[in-house]
Amino acid sequence: GAGVSQSPSNKVTEKGKDVELRCDPISGHTALYWYRQSLGQGLEFLIYFQGNSAPDKSGLPSDRFSAERTGGSVSTLTIQRTQQEDSAVYLCASSENNSPLHFGNGTRLTVT
Amino acid sequence: GNSVTQMEGPVTLSEEAFLTINCTYTATGYPSLFWYVQYPGEGLQLLLKATKADDKGSNKGFEATYRKETTSFHLEKGSVQVSDSAVYFCALSEVPGGKLIFGQGTELSVKP
């Protein structure tokens, strides 16, 4: 079946602009996670959704970062006023019924 | 808090050599333990898992045993292939299907 889909696969933006990253989880998966992968920082947890609510937002690095999920499915991660240190690969994962996380291929964000 | 520490890379081996990538963890309770693999240009994939002490996870010739007494989950393979070249991540979750906490990743390069 279809896996976790993320779009765009690559995004180049100018410093100060806002960006939106999209994640389509595996159908029926109620849990959705966002992670950030950057050189020297490994994989950092950002936020976790169960359904449409986010019980754990502890990894969001600043108030420029926000995320929402609608219909228990698609999620968008928004970064406002992007900075160069936001450059990274943003990964989305989903799971259901205590199964292991399934990851998408990520969005590579480059802030110039 | 919970954390995962894995040996630093890069690790360079010749084909058919024995592989060990060390992973130790710090956690309260009884976490589930995972190894994920990221092949060049691809997303993270679950390689194997173990959910309780003394469990052995195995897949594609790789094995790891959940050792509670040493808080370790070392990854081993008896004979590596060039196609095993990838970055390997050790991870834990406090609850099944829950948020993953990752180690820094270990890059493996296998030469013919």
PDB file of C-alpha atoms in Angstrom:
ATOM      1  CA  GLY A   1       0.000   0.000   0.000  1.00  0.00           C
ATOM      2  CA  ALA A   2       0.939   3.666  -0.127  1.00  0.00           C
ATOM      3  CA  GLY A   3       3.463   4.850   2.382  1.00  0.00           C
ATOM      4  CA  VAL A   4       3.875   8.206   4.088  1.00  0.00           C
ATOM      5  CA  SER A   5       4.019  10.916   1.461  1.00  0.00           C
ATOM      6  CA  GLN A   6       5.699  14.288   1.947  1.00  0.00           C
ATOM      7  CA  SER A   7       5.708  17.327  -0.281  1.00  0.00           C
ATOM      8  CA  PRO A   8       7.569  19.103  -1.624  1.00  0.00           C
ATOM      9  CA  SER A   9      10.604  16.837  -1.704  1.00  0.00           C
ATOM     10  CA  ASN A  10      12.862  19.879  -1.947  1.00  0.00           C
ATOM     11  CA  LYS A  11      12.238  23.504  -1.023  1.00  0.00           C
ATOM     12  CA  VAL A  12      14.573  26.442  -1.399  1.00  0.00           C
ATOM     13  CA  THR A  13      13.447  29.676   0.208  1.00  0.00           C
ATOM     14  CA  GLU A  14      14.872  33.047   1.076  1.00  0.00           C
ATOM     15  CA  LYS A  15      15.601  33.995   4.641  1.00  0.00           C
ATOM     16  CA  GLY A  16      12.572  35.648   6.199  1.00  0.00           C
ATOM     17  CA  LYS A  17       9.953  33.903   4.063  1.00  0.00           C
ATOM     18  CA  ASP A  18       7.326  31.509   5.411  1.00  0.00           C
ATOM     19  CA  VAL A  19       7.189  27.866   4.270  1.00  0.00           C
ATOM     20  CA  GLU A  20       4.627  25.092   4.553  1.00  0.00           C
ATOM     21  CA  LEU A  21       5.562  21.421   4.480  1.00  0.00           C
ATOM     22  CA  ARG A  22       2.940  18.763   3.921  1.00  0.00           C
ATOM     23  CA  CYS A  23       2.600  15.197   5.166  1.00  0.00           C
ATOM     24  CA  ASP A  24       0.093  12.577   4.052  1.00  0.00           C
ATOM     25  CA  PRO A  25       0.250   9.689   6.523  1.00  0.00           C
ATOM     26  CA  ILE A  26      -0.629   6.088   5.801  1.00  0.00           C
ATOM     27  CA  SER A  27      -4.398   5.767   5.633  1.00  0.00           C
ATOM     28  CA  GLY A  28      -5.891   4.863   8.998  1.00  0.00           C
ATOM     29  CA  HIS A  29      -2.824   5.798  11.021  1.00  0.00           C
ATOM     30  CA  THR A  30      -3.967   7.895  13.951  1.00  0.00           C
ATOM     31  CA  ALA A  31      -0.548   8.947  15.245  1.00  0.00           C
ATOM     32  CA  LEU A  32       1.629  11.380  13.272  1.00  0.00           C
ATOM     33  CA  TYR A  33       5.079  12.705  14.110  1.00  0.00           C
ATOM     34  CA  TRP A  34       7.355  15.398  12.727  1.00  0.00           C
ATOM     35  CA  TYR A  35      11.129  15.144  13.073  1.00  0.00           C
ATOM     36  CA  ARG A  36      14.025  17.261  11.848  1.00  0.00           C
ATOM     37  CA  GLN A  37      17.282  15.783  10.586  1.00  0.00           C
ATOM     38  CA  SER A  38      20.245  18.093  10.306  1.00  0.00           C
ATOM     39  CA  LEU A  39      24.002  17.648  10.139  1.00  0.00           C
ATOM     40  CA  GLY A  40      25.473  17.435  13.585  1.00  0.00           C
ATOM     41  CA  GLN A  41      22.081  17.326  15.286  1.00  0.00           C
ATOM     42  CA  GLY A  42      20.847  13.888  14.313  1.00  0.00           C
ATOM     43  CA  LEU A  43      17.109  13.282  14.399  1.00  0.00           C
ATOM     44  CA  GLU A  44      15.184  15.730  16.569  1.00  0.00           C
ATOM     45  CA  PHE A  45      11.568  15.187  17.580  1.00  0.00           C
ATOM     46  CA  LEU A  46       9.379  18.210  16.850  1.00  0.00           C
ATOM     47  CA  ILE A  47       5.708  17.394  17.492  1.00  0.00           C
ATOM     48  CA  TYR A  48       3.290  14.484  17.892  1.00  0.00           C
ATOM     49  CA  PHE A  49      -0.366  14.302  16.856  1.00  0.00           C
ATOM     50  CA  GLN A  50      -2.942  11.813  18.030  1.00  0.00           C
ATOM     51  CA  GLY A  51      -5.862  12.395  15.738  1.00  0.00           C
ATOM     52  CA  ASN A  52      -6.140  16.158  15.300  1.00  0.00           C
ATOM     53  CA  SER A  53      -4.745  17.110  18.676  1.00  0.00           C
ATOM     54  CA  ALA A  54      -1.105  17.579  19.599  1.00  0.00           C
ATOM     55  CA  PRO A  55      -0.436  16.278  23.118  1.00  0.00           C
ATOM     56  CA  ASP A  56       3.323  16.713  22.721  1.00  0.00           C
ATOM     57  CA  LYS A  57       4.754  19.845  21.133  1.00  0.00           C
ATOM     58  CA  SER A  58       7.869  19.826  23.257  1.00  0.00           C
ATOM     59  CA  GLY A  59      10.316  19.624  20.350  1.00  0.00           C
ATOM     60  CA  LEU A  60       9.243  22.727  18.440  1.00  0.00           C
ATOM     61  CA  PRO A  61      12.388  24.893  18.562  1.00  0.00           C
ATOM     62  CA  SER A  62      10.710  28.308  18.603  1.00  0.00           C
ATOM     63  CA  ASP A  63       7.357  30.043  18.202  1.00  0.00           C
ATOM     64  CA  ARG A  64       8.149  30.419  14.481  1.00  0.00           C
ATOM     65  CA  PHE A  65       7.309  26.723  14.145  1.00  0.00           C
ATOM     66  CA  SER A  66       3.725  25.459  14.186  1.00  0.00           C
ATOM     67  CA  ALA A  67       1.843  22.450  12.888  1.00  0.00           C
ATOM     68  CA  GLU A  68      -1.712  21.379  12.410  1.00  0.00           C
ATOM     69  CA  ARG A  69      -3.547  18.271  11.389  1.00  0.00           C
ATOM     70  CA  THR A  70      -7.018  18.155   9.913  1.00  0.00           C
ATOM     71  CA  GLY A  71      -9.488  15.315   9.475  1.00  0.00           C
ATOM     72  CA  GLY A  72      -7.155  13.013  11.345  1.00  0.00           C
ATOM     73  CA  SER A  73      -5.087  12.786   8.185  1.00  0.00           C
ATOM     74  CA  VAL A  74      -2.983  15.431   6.421  1.00  0.00           C
ATOM     75  CA  SER A  75      -0.613  17.539   8.486  1.00  0.00           C
ATOM     76  CA  THR A  76       1.215  20.747   7.638  1.00  0.00           C
ATOM     77  CA  LEU A  77       4.311  22.069   9.358  1.00  0.00           C
ATOM     78  CA  THR A  78       4.697  25.826   9.005  1.00  0.00           C
ATOM     79  CA  ILE A  79       7.907  27.742   9.593  1.00  0.00           C
ATOM     80  CA  GLN A  80       7.520  31.505   9.700  1.00  0.00           C
ATOM     81  CA  ARG A  81      10.296  34.002   8.990  1.00  0.00           C
ATOM     82  CA  THR A  82      12.727  31.244   8.069  1.00  0.00           C
ATOM     83  CA  GLN A  83      16.344  31.455   9.211  1.00  0.00           C
ATOM     84  CA  GLN A  84      19.405  29.728   7.793  1.00  0.00           C
ATOM     85  CA  GLU A  85      19.593  27.446  10.813  1.00  0.00           C
ATOM     86  CA  ASP A  86      16.189  26.039   9.800  1.00  0.00           C
ATOM     87  CA  SER A  87      17.854  24.329   6.832  1.00  0.00           C
ATOM     88  CA  ALA A  88      17.398  20.587   7.363  1.00  0.00           C
ATOM     89  CA  VAL A  89      15.444  17.565   6.208  1.00  0.00           C
ATOM     90  CA  TYR A  90      11.992  17.509   7.790  1.00  0.00           C
ATOM     91  CA  LEU A  91      10.648  13.988   8.261  1.00  0.00           C
ATOM     92  CA  CYS A  92       7.103  12.871   8.916  1.00  0.00           C
ATOM     93  CA  ALA A  93       6.124   9.496  10.355  1.00  0.00           C
ATOM     94  CA  SER A  94       2.844   7.779  11.176  1.00  0.00           C
ATOM     95  CA  SER A  95       1.770   4.745  13.158  1.00  0.00           C
ATOM     96  CA  GLU A  96      -1.322   2.942  14.386  1.00  0.00           C
ATOM     97  CA  ASN A  97      -2.216   0.653  17.260  1.00  0.00           C
ATOM     98  CA  ASN A  98       1.221   0.666  18.868  1.00  0.00           C
ATOM     99  CA  SER A  99       2.980  -0.361  15.658  1.00  0.00           C
ATOM    100  CA  PRO A 100       6.449   1.004  14.805  1.00  0.00           C
ATOM    101  CA  LEU A 101       6.691   4.342  13.059  1.00  0.00           C
ATOM    102  CA  HIS A 102       6.707   4.481   9.256  1.00  0.00           C
ATOM    103  CA  PHE A 103       8.665   7.402   7.818  1.00  0.00           C
ATOM    104  CA  GLY A 104       8.279   9.435   4.657  1.00  0.00           C
ATOM    105  CA  ASN A 105      11.242  10.410   2.480  1.00  0.00           C
ATOM    106  CA  GLY A 106      11.307  13.902   3.924  1.00  0.00           C
ATOM    107  CA  THR A 107      11.374  17.475   2.652  1.00  0.00           C
ATOM    108  CA  ARG A 108      14.826  18.990   2.246  1.00  0.00           C
ATOM    109  CA  LEU A 109      14.558  22.664   3.188  1.00  0.00           C
ATOM    110  CA  THR A 110      17.308  25.068   2.214  1.00  0.00           C
ATOM    111  CA  VAL A 111      17.144  28.651   3.470  1.00  0.00           C
ATOM    112  CA  THR A 112      19.381  31.024   1.511  1.00  0.00           C
TER     113      THR A 112
ATOM    114  CA  GLY B   1      15.424  12.038  30.600  1.00  0.00           C
ATOM    115  CA  ASN B   2      15.528   9.169  28.149  1.00  0.00           C
ATOM    116  CA  SER B   3      18.429   9.037  25.727  1.00  0.00           C
ATOM    117  CA  VAL B   4      20.252   6.816  23.253  1.00  0.00           C
ATOM    118  CA  THR B   5      23.999   6.728  22.658  1.00  0.00           C
ATOM    119  CA  GLN B   6      25.548   4.901  19.735  1.00  0.00           C
ATOM    120  CA  MET B   7      29.083   4.550  18.531  1.00  0.00           C
ATOM    121  CA  GLU B   8      30.345   7.284  16.293  1.00  0.00           C
ATOM    122  CA  GLY B   9      31.084   6.646  12.687  1.00  0.00           C
ATOM    123  CA  PRO B  10      31.986   6.414  10.031  1.00  0.00           C
ATOM    124  CA  VAL B  11      32.661   2.700  10.183  1.00  0.00           C
ATOM    125  CA  THR B  12      34.466   1.266   7.166  1.00  0.00           C
ATOM    126  CA  LEU B  13      34.575  -2.487   6.622  1.00  0.00           C
ATOM    127  CA  SER B  14      35.520  -4.872   3.867  1.00  0.00           C
ATOM    128  CA  GLU B  15      32.857  -7.092   2.366  1.00  0.00           C
ATOM    129  CA  GLU B  16      32.148 -10.244   4.442  1.00  0.00           C
ATOM    130  CA  ALA B  17      33.564  -8.669   7.619  1.00  0.00           C
ATOM    131  CA  PHE B  18      31.745  -8.907  10.953  1.00  0.00           C
ATOM    132  CA  LEU B  19      29.814  -5.843  12.016  1.00  0.00           C
ATOM    133  CA  THR B  20      29.012  -4.527  15.473  1.00  0.00           C
ATOM    134  CA  ILE B  21      27.463  -1.117  16.080  1.00  0.00           C
ATOM    135  CA  ASN B  22      27.142  -0.388  19.779  1.00  0.00           C
ATOM    136  CA  CYS B  23      24.034   1.210  21.251  1.00  0.00           C
ATOM    137  CA  THR B  24      23.244   1.942  24.884  1.00  0.00           C
ATOM    138  CA  TYR B  25      20.224   3.657  26.329  1.00  0.00           C
ATOM    139  CA  THR B  26      18.964   5.454  29.404  1.00  0.00           C
ATOM    140  CA  ALA B  27      15.287   5.098  30.188  1.00  0.00           C
ATOM    141  CA  THR B  28      12.775   4.848  32.970  1.00  0.00           C
ATOM    142  CA  GLY B  29      10.509   1.851  32.776  1.00  0.00           C
ATOM    143  CA  TYR B  30      10.720  -0.686  29.990  1.00  0.00           C
ATOM    144  CA  PRO B  31      11.140   0.938  26.584  1.00  0.00           C
ATOM    145  CA  SER B  32      10.871  -0.702  23.199  1.00  0.00           C
ATOM    146  CA  LEU B  33      14.122  -0.649  21.213  1.00  0.00           C
ATOM    147  CA  PHE B  34      14.641  -0.252  17.478  1.00  0.00           C
ATOM    148  CA  TRP B  35      17.222  -0.089  14.747  1.00  0.00           C
ATOM    149  CA  TYR B  36      16.330   2.027  11.727  1.00  0.00           C
ATOM    150  CA  VAL B  37      18.389   2.217   8.531  1.00  0.00           C
ATOM    151  CA  GLN B  38      18.692   5.031   6.008  1.00  0.00           C
ATOM    152  CA  TYR B  39      20.119   3.984   2.636  1.00  0.00           C
ATOM    153  CA  PRO B  40      21.633   6.719   0.454  1.00  0.00           C
ATOM    154  CA  GLY B  41      18.914   8.934  -0.972  1.00  0.00           C
ATOM    155  CA  GLU B  42      16.126   7.073   0.812  1.00  0.00           C
ATOM    156  CA  GLY B  43      13.949   7.530   3.883  1.00  0.00           C
ATOM    157  CA  LEU B  44      14.265   5.846   7.250  1.00  0.00           C
ATOM    158  CA  GLN B  45      13.217   2.211   7.329  1.00  0.00           C
ATOM    159  CA  LEU B  46      12.632  -0.019  10.310  1.00  0.00           C
ATOM    160  CA  LEU B  47      15.311  -2.721  10.355  1.00  0.00           C
ATOM    161  CA  LEU B  48      14.419  -4.612  13.529  1.00  0.00           C
ATOM    162  CA  LYS B  49      12.911  -4.180  16.974  1.00  0.00           C
ATOM    163  CA  ALA B  50      12.633  -5.732  20.423  1.00  0.00           C
ATOM    164  CA  THR B  51       9.974  -4.934  22.969  1.00  0.00           C
ATOM    165  CA  LYS B  52      11.159  -6.628  26.153  1.00  0.00           C
ATOM    166  CA  ALA B  53      14.299  -7.806  27.892  1.00  0.00           C
ATOM    167  CA  ASP B  54      16.165 -10.712  26.259  1.00  0.00           C
ATOM    168  CA  ASP B  55      14.138 -10.360  23.042  1.00  0.00           C
ATOM    169  CA  LYS B  56      16.216 -10.689  19.878  1.00  0.00           C
ATOM    170  CA  GLY B  57      15.215  -8.701  16.841  1.00  0.00           C
ATOM    171  CA  SER B  58      16.445  -9.926  13.466  1.00  0.00           C
ATOM    172  CA  ASN B  59      16.088  -9.009   9.805  1.00  0.00           C
ATOM    173  CA  LYS B  60      18.206  -9.280   6.639  1.00  0.00           C
ATOM    174  CA  GLY B  61      20.984 -11.045   8.567  1.00  0.00           C
ATOM    175  CA  PHE B  62      21.143  -8.315  11.221  1.00  0.00           C
ATOM    176  CA  GLU B  63      20.482  -9.100  14.878  1.00  0.00           C
ATOM    177  CA  ALA B  64      20.224  -7.166  18.127  1.00  0.00           C
ATOM    178  CA  THR B  65      19.397  -8.427  21.614  1.00  0.00           C
ATOM    179  CA  TYR B  66      17.643  -6.307  24.255  1.00  0.00           C
ATOM    180  CA  ARG B  67      19.975  -6.453  27.275  1.00  0.00           C
ATOM    181  CA  LYS B  68      18.385  -4.827  30.297  1.00  0.00           C
ATOM    182  CA  GLU B  69      21.303  -5.566  32.608  1.00  0.00           C
ATOM    183  CA  THR B  70      23.696  -3.579  30.410  1.00  0.00           C
ATOM    184  CA  THR B  71      21.030  -1.243  28.925  1.00  0.00           C
ATOM    185  CA  SER B  72      22.292  -2.125  25.470  1.00  0.00           C
ATOM    186  CA  PHE B  73      20.943  -3.074  22.041  1.00  0.00           C
ATOM    187  CA  HIS B  74      24.032  -3.650  19.909  1.00  0.00           C
ATOM    188  CA  LEU B  75      23.533  -4.329  16.202  1.00  0.00           C
ATOM    189  CA  GLU B  76      25.462  -7.239  14.659  1.00  0.00           C
ATOM    190  CA  LYS B  77      25.821  -8.899  11.297  1.00  0.00           C
ATOM    191  CA  GLY B  78      28.098 -11.819  10.577  1.00  0.00           C
ATOM    192  CA  SER B  79      29.038 -10.935   6.994  1.00  0.00           C
ATOM    193  CA  VAL B  80      28.352  -7.468   5.587  1.00  0.00           C
ATOM    194  CA  GLN B  81      27.760  -6.678   1.934  1.00  0.00           C
ATOM    195  CA  VAL B  82      28.390  -3.535  -0.097  1.00  0.00           C
ATOM    196  CA  SER B  83      24.611  -3.065  -0.211  1.00  0.00           C
ATOM    197  CA  ASP B  84      24.577  -2.673   3.605  1.00  0.00           C
ATOM    198  CA  SER B  85      26.294   0.708   3.267  1.00  0.00           C
ATOM    199  CA  ALA B  86      23.914   3.125   4.983  1.00  0.00           C
ATOM    200  CA  VAL B  87      23.372   5.142   8.155  1.00  0.00           C
ATOM    201  CA  TYR B  88      22.066   3.109  11.083  1.00  0.00           C
ATOM    202  CA  PHE B  89      20.043   4.670  13.900  1.00  0.00           C
ATOM    203  CA  CYS B  90      19.322   3.128  17.271  1.00  0.00           C
ATOM    204  CA  ALA B  91      16.118   4.363  18.925  1.00  0.00           C
ATOM    205  CA  LEU B  92      13.796   3.801  21.855  1.00  0.00           C
ATOM    206  CA  SER B  93      10.174   4.521  22.623  1.00  0.00           C
ATOM    207  CA  GLU B  94       8.703   4.616  26.096  1.00  0.00           C
ATOM    208  CA  VAL B  95       5.451   3.108  24.879  1.00  0.00           C
ATOM    209  CA  PRO B  96       4.732   0.901  21.820  1.00  0.00           C
ATOM    210  CA  GLY B  97       4.075   3.100  18.802  1.00  0.00           C
ATOM    211  CA  GLY B  98       5.126   6.177  20.737  1.00  0.00           C
ATOM    212  CA  LYS B  99       7.594   8.963  20.130  1.00  0.00           C
ATOM    213  CA  LEU B 100      11.036   7.710  19.139  1.00  0.00           C
ATOM    214  CA  ILE B 101      14.217   9.019  20.710  1.00  0.00           C
ATOM    215  CA  PHE B 102      17.128   8.471  18.353  1.00  0.00           C
ATOM    216  CA  GLY B 103      20.843   8.080  18.703  1.00  0.00           C
ATOM    217  CA  GLN B 104      23.110  10.192  16.538  1.00  0.00           C
ATOM    218  CA  GLY B 105      23.396   7.610  13.779  1.00  0.00           C
ATOM    219  CA  THR B 106      26.375   5.562  12.605  1.00  0.00           C
ATOM    220  CA  GLU B 107      27.460   5.660   8.988  1.00  0.00           C
ATOM    221  CA  LEU B 108      28.603   2.303   7.636  1.00  0.00           C
ATOM    222  CA  SER B 109      30.631   2.019   4.458  1.00  0.00           C
ATOM    223  CA  VAL B 110      31.359  -1.464   3.086  1.00  0.00           C
ATOM    224  CA  LYS B 111      34.106  -1.758   0.479  1.00  0.00           C
ATOM    225  CA  PRO B 112      34.279  -4.590  -2.043  1.00  0.00           C
TER     226      PRO B 112
END
